[in-house]
GROMACS .gro file of C-alpha atoms in nm:
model
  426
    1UNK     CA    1  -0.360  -0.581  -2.342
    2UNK     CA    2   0.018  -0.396  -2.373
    3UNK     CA    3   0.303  -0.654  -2.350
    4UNK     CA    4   0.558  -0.531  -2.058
    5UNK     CA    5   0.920  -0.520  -2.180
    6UNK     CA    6   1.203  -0.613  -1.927
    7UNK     CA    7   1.548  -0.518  -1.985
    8UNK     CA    8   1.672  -0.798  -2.174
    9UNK     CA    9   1.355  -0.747  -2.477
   10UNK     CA   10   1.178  -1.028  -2.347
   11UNK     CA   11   0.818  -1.003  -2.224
   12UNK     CA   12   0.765  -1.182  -1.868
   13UNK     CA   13   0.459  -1.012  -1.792
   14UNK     CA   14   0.151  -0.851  -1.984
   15UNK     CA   15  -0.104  -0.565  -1.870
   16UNK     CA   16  -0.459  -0.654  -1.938
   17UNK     CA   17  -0.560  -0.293  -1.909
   18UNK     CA   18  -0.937  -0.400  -1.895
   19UNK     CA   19  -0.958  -0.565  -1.581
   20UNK     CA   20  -0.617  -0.399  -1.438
   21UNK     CA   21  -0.416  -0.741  -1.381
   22UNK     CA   22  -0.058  -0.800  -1.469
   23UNK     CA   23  -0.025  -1.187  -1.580
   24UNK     CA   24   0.264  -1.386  -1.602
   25UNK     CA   25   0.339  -1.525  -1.988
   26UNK     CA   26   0.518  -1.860  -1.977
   27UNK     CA   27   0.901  -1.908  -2.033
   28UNK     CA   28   0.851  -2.102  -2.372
   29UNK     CA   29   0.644  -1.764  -2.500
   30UNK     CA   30   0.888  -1.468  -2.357
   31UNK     CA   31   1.086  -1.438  -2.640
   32UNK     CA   32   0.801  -1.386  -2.900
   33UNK     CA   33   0.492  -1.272  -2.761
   34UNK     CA   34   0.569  -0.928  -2.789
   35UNK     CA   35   0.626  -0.890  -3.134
   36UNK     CA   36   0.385  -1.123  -3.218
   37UNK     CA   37   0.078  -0.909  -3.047
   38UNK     CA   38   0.224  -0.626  -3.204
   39UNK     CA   39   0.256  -0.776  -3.494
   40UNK     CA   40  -0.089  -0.935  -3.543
   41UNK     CA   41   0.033  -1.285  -3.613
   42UNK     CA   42  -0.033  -1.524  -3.306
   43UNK     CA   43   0.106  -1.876  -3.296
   44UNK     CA   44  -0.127  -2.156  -3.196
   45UNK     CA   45   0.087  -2.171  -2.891
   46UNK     CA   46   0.004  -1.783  -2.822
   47UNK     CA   47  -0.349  -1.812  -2.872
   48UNK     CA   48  -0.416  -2.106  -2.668
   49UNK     CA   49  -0.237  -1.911  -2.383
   50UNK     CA   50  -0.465  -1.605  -2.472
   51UNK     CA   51  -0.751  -1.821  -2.463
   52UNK     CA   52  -0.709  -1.958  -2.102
   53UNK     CA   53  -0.638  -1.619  -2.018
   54UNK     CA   54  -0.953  -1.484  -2.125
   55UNK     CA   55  -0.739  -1.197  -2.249
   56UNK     CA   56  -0.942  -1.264  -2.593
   57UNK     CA   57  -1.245  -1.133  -2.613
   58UNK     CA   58  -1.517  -1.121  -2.979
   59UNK     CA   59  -1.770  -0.851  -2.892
   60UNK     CA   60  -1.686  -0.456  -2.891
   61UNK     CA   61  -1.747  -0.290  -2.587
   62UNK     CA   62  -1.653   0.079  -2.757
   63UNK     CA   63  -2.002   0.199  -2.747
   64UNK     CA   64  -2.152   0.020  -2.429
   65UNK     CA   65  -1.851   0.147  -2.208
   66UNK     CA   66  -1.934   0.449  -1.980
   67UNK     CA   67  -1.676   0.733  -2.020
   68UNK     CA   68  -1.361   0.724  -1.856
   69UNK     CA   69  -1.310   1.109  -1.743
   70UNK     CA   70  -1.188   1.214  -1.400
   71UNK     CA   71  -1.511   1.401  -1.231
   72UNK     CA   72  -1.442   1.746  -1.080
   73UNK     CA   73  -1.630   1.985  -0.912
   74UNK     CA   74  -1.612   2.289  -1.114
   75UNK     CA   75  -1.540   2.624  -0.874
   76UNK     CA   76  -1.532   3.005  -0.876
   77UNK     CA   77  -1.180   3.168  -0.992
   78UNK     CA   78  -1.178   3.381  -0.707
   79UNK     CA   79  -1.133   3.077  -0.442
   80UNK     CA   80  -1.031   2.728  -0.520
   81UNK     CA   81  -0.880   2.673  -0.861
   82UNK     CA   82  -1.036   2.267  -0.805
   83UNK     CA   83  -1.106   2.002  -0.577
   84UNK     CA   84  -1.054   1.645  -0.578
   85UNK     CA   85  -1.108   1.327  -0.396
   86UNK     CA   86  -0.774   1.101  -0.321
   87UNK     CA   87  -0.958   0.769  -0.123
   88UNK     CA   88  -1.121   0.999   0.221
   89UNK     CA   89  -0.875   1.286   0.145
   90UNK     CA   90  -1.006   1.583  -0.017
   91UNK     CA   91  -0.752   1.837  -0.183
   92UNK     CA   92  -0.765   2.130  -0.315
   93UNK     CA   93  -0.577   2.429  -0.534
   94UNK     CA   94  -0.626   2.772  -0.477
   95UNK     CA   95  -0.723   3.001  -0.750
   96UNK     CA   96  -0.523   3.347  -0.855
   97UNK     CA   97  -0.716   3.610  -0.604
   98UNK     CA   98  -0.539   3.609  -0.311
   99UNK     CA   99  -0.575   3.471   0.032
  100UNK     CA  100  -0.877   3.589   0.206
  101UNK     CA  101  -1.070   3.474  -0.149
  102UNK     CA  102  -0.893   3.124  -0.109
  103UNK     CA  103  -0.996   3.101   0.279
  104UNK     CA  104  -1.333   3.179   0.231
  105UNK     CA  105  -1.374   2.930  -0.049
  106UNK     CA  106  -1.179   2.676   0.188
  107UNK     CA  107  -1.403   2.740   0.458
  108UNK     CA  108  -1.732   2.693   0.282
  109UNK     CA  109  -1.542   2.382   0.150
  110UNK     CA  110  -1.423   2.234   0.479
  111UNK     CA  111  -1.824   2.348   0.646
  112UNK     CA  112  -2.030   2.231   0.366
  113UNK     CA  113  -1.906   1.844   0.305
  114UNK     CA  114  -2.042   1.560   0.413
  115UNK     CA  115  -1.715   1.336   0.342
  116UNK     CA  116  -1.328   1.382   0.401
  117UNK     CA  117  -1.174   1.235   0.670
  118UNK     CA  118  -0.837   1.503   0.605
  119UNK     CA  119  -0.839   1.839   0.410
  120UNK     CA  120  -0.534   1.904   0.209
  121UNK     CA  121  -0.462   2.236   0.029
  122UNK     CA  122  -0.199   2.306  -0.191
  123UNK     CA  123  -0.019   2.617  -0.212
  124UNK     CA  124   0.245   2.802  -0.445
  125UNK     CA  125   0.491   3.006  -0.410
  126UNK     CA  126   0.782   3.197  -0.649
  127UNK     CA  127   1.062   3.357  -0.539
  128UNK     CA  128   0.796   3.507  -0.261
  129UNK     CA  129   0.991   3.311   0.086
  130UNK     CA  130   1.192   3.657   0.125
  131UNK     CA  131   0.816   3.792   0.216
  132UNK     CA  132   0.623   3.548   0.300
  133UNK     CA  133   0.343   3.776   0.455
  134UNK     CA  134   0.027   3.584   0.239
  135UNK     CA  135   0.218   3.243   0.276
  136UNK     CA  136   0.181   3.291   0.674
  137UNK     CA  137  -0.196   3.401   0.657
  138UNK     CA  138  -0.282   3.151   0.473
  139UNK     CA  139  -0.134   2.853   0.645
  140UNK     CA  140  -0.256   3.026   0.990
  141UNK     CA  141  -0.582   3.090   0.875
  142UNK     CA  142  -0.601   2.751   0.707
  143UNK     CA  143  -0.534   2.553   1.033
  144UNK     CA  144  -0.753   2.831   1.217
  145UNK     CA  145  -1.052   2.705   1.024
  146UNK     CA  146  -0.970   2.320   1.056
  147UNK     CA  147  -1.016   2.391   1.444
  148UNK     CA  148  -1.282   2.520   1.395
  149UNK     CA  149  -1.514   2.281   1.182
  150UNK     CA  150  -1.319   1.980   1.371
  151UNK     CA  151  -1.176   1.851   1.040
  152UNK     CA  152  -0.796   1.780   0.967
  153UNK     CA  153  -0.607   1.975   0.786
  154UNK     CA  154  -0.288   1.940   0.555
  155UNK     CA  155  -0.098   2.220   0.362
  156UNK     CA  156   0.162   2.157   0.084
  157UNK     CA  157   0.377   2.369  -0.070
  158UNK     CA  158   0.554   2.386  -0.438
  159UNK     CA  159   0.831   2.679  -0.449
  160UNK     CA  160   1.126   2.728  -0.606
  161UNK     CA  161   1.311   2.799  -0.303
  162UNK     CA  162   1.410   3.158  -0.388
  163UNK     CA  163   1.430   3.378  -0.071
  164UNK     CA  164   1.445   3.080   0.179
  165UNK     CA  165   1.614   3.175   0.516
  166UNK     CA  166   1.612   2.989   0.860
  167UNK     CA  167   1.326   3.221   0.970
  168UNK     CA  168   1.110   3.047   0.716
  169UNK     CA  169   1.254   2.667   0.744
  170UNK     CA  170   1.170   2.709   1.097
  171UNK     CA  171   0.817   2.831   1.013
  172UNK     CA  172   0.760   2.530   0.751
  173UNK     CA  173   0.906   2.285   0.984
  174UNK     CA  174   0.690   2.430   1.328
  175UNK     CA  175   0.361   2.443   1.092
  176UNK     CA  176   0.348   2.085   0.951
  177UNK     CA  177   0.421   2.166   0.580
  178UNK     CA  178   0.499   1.945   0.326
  179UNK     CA  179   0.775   2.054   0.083
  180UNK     CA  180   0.789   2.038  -0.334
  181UNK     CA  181   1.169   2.222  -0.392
  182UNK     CA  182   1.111   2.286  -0.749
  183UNK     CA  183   1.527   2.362  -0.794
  184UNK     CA  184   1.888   2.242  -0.762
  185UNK     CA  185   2.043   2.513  -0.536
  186UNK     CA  186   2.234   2.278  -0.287
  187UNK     CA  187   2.219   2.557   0.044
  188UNK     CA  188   1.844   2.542   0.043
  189UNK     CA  189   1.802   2.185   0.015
  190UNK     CA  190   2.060   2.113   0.248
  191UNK     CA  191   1.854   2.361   0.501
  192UNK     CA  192   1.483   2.256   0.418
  193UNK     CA  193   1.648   1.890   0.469
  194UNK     CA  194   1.743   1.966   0.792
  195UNK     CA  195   1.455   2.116   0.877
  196UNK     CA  196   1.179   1.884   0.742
  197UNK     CA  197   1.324   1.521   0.641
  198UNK     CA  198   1.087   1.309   0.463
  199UNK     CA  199   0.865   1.601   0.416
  200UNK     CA  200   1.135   1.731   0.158
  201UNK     CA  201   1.009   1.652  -0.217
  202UNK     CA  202   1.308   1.732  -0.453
  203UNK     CA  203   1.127   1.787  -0.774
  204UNK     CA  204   1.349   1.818  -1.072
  205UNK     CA  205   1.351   1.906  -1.506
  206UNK     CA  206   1.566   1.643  -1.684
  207UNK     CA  207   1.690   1.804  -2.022
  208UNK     CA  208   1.838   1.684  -2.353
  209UNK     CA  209   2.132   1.503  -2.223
  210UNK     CA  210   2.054   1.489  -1.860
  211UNK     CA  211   2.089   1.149  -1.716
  212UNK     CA  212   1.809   1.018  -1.447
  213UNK     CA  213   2.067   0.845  -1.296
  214UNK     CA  214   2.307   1.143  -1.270
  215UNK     CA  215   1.992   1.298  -1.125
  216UNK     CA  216   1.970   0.999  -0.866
  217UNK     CA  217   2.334   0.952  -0.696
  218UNK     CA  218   2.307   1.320  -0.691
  219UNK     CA  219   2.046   1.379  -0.489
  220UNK     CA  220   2.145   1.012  -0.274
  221UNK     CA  221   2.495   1.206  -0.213
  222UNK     CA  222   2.294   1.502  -0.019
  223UNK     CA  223   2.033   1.293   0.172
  224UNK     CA  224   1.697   1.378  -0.036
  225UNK     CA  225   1.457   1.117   0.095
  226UNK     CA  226   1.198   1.176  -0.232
  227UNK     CA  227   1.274   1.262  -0.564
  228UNK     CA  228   1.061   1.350  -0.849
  229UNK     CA  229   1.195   1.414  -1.203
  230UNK     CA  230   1.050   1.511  -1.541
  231UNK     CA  231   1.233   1.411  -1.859
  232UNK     CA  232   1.211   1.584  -2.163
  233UNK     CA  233   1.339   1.623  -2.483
  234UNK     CA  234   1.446   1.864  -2.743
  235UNK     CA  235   1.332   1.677  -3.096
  236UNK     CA  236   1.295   1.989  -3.292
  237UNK     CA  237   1.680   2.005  -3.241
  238UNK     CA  238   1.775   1.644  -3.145
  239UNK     CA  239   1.564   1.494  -3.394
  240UNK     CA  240   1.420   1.177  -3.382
  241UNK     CA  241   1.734   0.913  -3.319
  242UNK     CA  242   1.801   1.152  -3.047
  243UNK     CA  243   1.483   1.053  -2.900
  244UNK     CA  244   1.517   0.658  -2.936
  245UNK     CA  245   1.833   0.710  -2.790
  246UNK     CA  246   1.726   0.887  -2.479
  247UNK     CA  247   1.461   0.652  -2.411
  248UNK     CA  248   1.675   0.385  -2.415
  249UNK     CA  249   1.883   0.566  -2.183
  250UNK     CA  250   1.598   0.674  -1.945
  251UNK     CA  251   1.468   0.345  -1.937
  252UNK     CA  252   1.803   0.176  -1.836
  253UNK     CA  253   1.817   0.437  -1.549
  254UNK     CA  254   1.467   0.366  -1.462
  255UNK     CA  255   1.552   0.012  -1.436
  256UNK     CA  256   1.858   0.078  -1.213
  257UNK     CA  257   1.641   0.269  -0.979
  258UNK     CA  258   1.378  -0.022  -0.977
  259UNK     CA  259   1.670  -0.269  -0.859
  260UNK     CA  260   1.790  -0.057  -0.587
  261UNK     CA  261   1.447   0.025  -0.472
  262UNK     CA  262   1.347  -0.333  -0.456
  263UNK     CA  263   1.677  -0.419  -0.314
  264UNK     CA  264   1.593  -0.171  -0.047
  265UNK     CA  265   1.264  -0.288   0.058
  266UNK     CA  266   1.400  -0.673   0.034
  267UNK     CA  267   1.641  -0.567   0.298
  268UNK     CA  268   1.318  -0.385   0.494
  269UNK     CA  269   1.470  -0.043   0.488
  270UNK     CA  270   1.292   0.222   0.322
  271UNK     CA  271   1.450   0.347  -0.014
  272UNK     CA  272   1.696   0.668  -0.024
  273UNK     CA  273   1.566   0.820  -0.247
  274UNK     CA  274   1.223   0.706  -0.289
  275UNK     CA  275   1.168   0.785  -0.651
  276UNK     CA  276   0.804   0.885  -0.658
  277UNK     CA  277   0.711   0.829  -1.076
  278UNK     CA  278   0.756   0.475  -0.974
  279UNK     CA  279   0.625   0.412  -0.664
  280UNK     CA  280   0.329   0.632  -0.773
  281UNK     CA  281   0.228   0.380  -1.011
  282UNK     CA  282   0.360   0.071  -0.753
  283UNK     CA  283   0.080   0.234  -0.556
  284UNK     CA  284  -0.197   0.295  -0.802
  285UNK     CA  285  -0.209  -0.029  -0.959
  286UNK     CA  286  -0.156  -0.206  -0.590
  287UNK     CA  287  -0.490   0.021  -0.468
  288UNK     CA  288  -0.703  -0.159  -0.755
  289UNK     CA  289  -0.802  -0.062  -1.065
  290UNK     CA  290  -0.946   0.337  -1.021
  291UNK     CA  291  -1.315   0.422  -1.052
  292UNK     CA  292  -1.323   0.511  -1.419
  293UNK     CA  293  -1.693   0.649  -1.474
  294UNK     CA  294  -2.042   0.786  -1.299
  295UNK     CA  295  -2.346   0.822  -1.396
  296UNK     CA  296  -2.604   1.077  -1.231
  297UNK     CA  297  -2.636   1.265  -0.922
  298UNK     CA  298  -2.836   1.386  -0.650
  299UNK     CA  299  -3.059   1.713  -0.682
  300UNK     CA  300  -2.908   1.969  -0.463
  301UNK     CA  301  -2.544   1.848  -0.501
  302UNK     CA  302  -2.241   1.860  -0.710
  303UNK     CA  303  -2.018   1.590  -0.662
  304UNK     CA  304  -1.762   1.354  -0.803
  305UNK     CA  305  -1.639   1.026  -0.840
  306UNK     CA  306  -1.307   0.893  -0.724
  307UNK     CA  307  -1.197   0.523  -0.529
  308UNK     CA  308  -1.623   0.426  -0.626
  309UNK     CA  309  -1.738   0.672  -0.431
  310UNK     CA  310  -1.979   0.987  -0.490
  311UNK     CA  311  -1.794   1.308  -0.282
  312UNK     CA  312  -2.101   1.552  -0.194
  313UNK     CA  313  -2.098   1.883  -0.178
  314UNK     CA  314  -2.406   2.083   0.020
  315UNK     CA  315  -2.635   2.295  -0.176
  316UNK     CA  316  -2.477   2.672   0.003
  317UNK     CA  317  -2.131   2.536  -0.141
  318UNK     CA  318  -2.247   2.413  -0.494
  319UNK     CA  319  -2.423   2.757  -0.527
  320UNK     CA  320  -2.031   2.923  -0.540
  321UNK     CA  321  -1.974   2.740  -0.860
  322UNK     CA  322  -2.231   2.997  -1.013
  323UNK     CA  323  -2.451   2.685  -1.174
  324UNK     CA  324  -2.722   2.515  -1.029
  325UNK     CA  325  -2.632   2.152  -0.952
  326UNK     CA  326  -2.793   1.902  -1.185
  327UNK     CA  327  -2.788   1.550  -1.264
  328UNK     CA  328  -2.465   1.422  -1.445
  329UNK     CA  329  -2.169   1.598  -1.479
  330UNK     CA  330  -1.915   1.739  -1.740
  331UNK     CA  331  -1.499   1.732  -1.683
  332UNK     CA  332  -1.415   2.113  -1.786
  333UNK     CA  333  -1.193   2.130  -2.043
  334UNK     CA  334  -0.936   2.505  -2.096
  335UNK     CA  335  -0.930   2.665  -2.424
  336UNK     CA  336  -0.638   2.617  -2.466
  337UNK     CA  337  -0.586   2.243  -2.319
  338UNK     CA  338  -0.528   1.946  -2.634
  339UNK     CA  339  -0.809   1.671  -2.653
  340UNK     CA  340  -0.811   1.371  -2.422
  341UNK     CA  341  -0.793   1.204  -2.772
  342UNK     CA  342  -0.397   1.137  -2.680
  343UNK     CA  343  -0.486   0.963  -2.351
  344UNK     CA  344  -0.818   0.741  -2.482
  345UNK     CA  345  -0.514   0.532  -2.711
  346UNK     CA  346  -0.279   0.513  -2.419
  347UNK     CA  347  -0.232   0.204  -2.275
  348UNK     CA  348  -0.118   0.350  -1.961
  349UNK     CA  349  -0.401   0.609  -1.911
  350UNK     CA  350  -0.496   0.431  -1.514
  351UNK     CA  351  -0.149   0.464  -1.430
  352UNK     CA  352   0.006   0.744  -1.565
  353UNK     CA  353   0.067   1.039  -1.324
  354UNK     CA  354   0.005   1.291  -1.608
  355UNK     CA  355  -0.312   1.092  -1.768
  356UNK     CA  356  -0.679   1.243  -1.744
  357UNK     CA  357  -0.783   0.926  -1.660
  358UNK     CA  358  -0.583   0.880  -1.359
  359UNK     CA  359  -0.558   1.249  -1.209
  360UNK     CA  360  -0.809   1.534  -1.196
  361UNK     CA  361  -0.554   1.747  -1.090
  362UNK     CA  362  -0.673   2.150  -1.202
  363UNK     CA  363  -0.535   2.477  -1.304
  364UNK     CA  364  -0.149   2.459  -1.361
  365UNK     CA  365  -0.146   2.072  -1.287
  366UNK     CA  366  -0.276   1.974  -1.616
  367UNK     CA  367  -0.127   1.761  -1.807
  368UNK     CA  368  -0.012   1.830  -2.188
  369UNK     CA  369   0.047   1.485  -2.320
  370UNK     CA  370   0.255   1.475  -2.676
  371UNK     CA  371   0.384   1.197  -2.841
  372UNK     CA  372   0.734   1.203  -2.766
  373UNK     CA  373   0.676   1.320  -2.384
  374UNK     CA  374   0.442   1.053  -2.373
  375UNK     CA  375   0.693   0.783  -2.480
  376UNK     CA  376   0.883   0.859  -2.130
  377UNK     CA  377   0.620   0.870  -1.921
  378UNK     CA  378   0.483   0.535  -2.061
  379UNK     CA  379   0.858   0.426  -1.974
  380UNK     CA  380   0.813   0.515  -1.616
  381UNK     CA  381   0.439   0.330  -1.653
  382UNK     CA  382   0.580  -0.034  -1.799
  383UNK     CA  383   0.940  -0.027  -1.524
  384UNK     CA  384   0.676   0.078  -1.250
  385UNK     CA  385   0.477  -0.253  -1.332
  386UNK     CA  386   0.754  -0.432  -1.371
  387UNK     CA  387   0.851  -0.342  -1.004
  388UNK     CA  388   0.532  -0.434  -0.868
  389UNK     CA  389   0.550  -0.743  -1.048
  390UNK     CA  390   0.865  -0.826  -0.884
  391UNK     CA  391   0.806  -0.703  -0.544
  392UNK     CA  392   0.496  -0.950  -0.566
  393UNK     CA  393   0.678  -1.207  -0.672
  394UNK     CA  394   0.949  -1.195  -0.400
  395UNK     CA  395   0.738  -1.093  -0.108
  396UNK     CA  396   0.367  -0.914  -0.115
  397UNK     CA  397   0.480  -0.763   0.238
  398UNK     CA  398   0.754  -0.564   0.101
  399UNK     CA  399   0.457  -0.310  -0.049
  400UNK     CA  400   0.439  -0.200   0.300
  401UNK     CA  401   0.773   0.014   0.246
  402UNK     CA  402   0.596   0.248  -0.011
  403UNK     CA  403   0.291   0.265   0.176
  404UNK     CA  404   0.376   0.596   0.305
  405UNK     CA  405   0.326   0.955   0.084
  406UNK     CA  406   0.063   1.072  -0.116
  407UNK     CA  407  -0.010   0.936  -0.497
  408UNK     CA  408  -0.243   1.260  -0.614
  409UNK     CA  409  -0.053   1.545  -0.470
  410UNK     CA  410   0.015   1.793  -0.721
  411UNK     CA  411   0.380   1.763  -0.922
  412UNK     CA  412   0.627   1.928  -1.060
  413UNK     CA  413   0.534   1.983  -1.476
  414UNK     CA  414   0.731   2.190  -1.683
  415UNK     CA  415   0.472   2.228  -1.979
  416UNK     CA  416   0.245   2.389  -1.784
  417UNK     CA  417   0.365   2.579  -1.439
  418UNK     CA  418   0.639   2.782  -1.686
  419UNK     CA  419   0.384   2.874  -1.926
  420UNK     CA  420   0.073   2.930  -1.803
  421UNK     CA  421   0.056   3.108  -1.429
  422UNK     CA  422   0.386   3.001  -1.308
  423UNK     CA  423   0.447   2.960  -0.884
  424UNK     CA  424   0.250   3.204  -0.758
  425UNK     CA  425   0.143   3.267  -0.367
  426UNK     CA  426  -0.219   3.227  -0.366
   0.00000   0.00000   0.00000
């Protein structure tokens, strides 16, 4: 269980992270029952509350519990870079290889599945808009092939904007595209807003210094109807009361976004700007607690687990992950990727957006947790729970206002797009 801190140090709510339930601690404990969880040293007062909570618990479960890894279905370089299951929506990355590579892999994907009600593939692109020849096949070709195995189709791009002329809004706006801006240059938001409203993603790198809410009335002021930021920190430089100090910081803006966000859906408008690392976890934790393990499989299949349910793939496309399918299945791991050791601890693996417990997301999408990153993204965790909390509180119907948008489309990391394989076209 993690003890939830509101603004004012006091502890209204805590997360049992087993069973995924927030529950309310009583006024009388607020004050205390923080530090004393932390602390090892329950009260009589505490404990009694613990007990009736059944947040107590004697026997260890370490060794009985199944392993909590998001499932993947491994696939060939030359195509997909990974698939994974979001509820009935099946998405996938393309791999480095180029586009007729990535349509043939989508199209043995999109003729060789038995589930997905909607087929979304993610593209990227890097200063490539100014010729956007491979951008166009693929998108064409993409929607080509979703006529033509009667399955929907979805297409999202990440770019950094550079090139961008009407000739291409017009194209992203006639062609259904969805929109990560990975950049600040006001001339091509202003024209991709124009073009493509809430389709717009404004995906941003916080630095040393760099307020979130700076960040917000910013991108408020220009009309950006989602925003997505990632904070970081320079400690080698800043050194550690540097840190404490821009967490504190981060998590007051956090909290001033939660207040306007609720007061926005309280007044049943949606907000402006939705701020997507807290409604992502708003979302997750009001969808249920994730599937967090399998067990087996079906001869003749790969497959994986996501919202408790096994996504099958048919034997012609398993045999394009050069294996043979087989019973059970093993999360692959990069070289040069850290140890899921950092995320097992965390008491915000479920909800994190960067967690390998809560996202399966491949290739340059993986996340590289690290202490202090980790401290900020556990920030966005505890305010986002905090909101829900709230929202529940006030009125369960004001959810509806973040049901729109996706929570496992791909976003916008700086520890791993910049160093790895950067935005390329596929």
């Amino acid at each position: 269980m993690q003890p939830l801190y509101d603004r004012d140090h006091t502890c209204p709510v805590v997360y049992d992270l087993e069973r995924g339930m927030l529950l309310e601690v009583p006024v009388e404990l607020q004050a205390h029952v923080a530090p004393a969880l932390e602390g090892g040293d329950p009260d009589d007062a505490l404990i009694a509350w613990l007990a009736d909570e059944d947040l107590l618990t004697a026997e260890d479960r370490s060794e009985s519990a199944p392993p909590d890894l998001p499932w993947q279905v491994p696939l060939p370089p030359s195509g997909l870079g990974g698939v994974w299951l979001s509820e009935d929506e099946v998405h996938c990355l393309p791999a480095p290889g180029g586009e007729d590579s990535t349509l043939a892999a989508f199209e043995a994907l999109l003729g060789g599945t038995e589930r997905g009600s909607r087929f979304v593939l993610h593209l990227l692109a890097a200063g490539e808009l100014a010729r956007p020849r491979a951008l166009r096949r693929t998108v064409a070709g993409a929607e080509r092939l979703g006529r033509r195995y009667g399955r929907r189709v979805a297409l999202e791009l990440t770019t950094d904007g550079a090139g961008l002329g009407d000739p291409m809004a017009r194209f992203l706006a006639d062609h259904d595209l969805t929109v990560r801006l990975v950049g600040d240059a006001v001339p091509t938001i202003e024209r991709l807003l124009e073009r493509l409203g809430d389709r717009l993603t404004l995906c941003a790198l916080l630095d040393t210094g760099d307020r979130l809410a700076d960040l917000w009335h910013r991108a408020a002021a220009l009309g950006v109807r989602r925003l997505h930021a990632t904070k970081v920190v320079d400690r080698p430089f800043g050194g550690i009361t540097l840190v404490d100090a821009e967490l504190r910081q981060y998590r007051r803006d956090l909290f001033a976004i939660a207040d306007e966000t609720f007061d926005a859906l309280a007044e049943g408008r949606p907000p402006r700007p939705l701020y997507e690392p807290l409604t992502r976890v708003v979302r997750r934790h009001l969808s249920g607690r994730p599937a967090a393990f399998g067990a087996g499989g079906s001869a003749g299949y790969y497959g994986l687990l996501a919202g408790g349910a096994v996504f099958p793939l048919l034997a012609p496309f398993a045999s394009l992950a050069g294996e043979a399918p087989r019973d059970g299945w093993t999360a692959p791991v990069a070289d040069d990727e850290e140890p899921a050791g950092a995320c097992d601890a965390c008491w915000g693996r479920r909800l994190c957006a960067r967690s390998r417990f809560a996202v399966a997301h491949p290739g340059p999408f993986r996340p590289e947790p690290a202490a202090d990153r980790c401290e900020f993204w556990r920030a966005e965790v505890e305010v986002g729970l905090l909101l829900y909390h709230r929202l529940e509180q006030a009125d369960p119907q004001a959810f509806l206002g973040l049901a729109a948008g996706r929570d496992d489309a791909p976003f916008f990391d700086p520890y791993t797009l910049s160093r790895r394989q950067g935005l390329e076209v596929c």
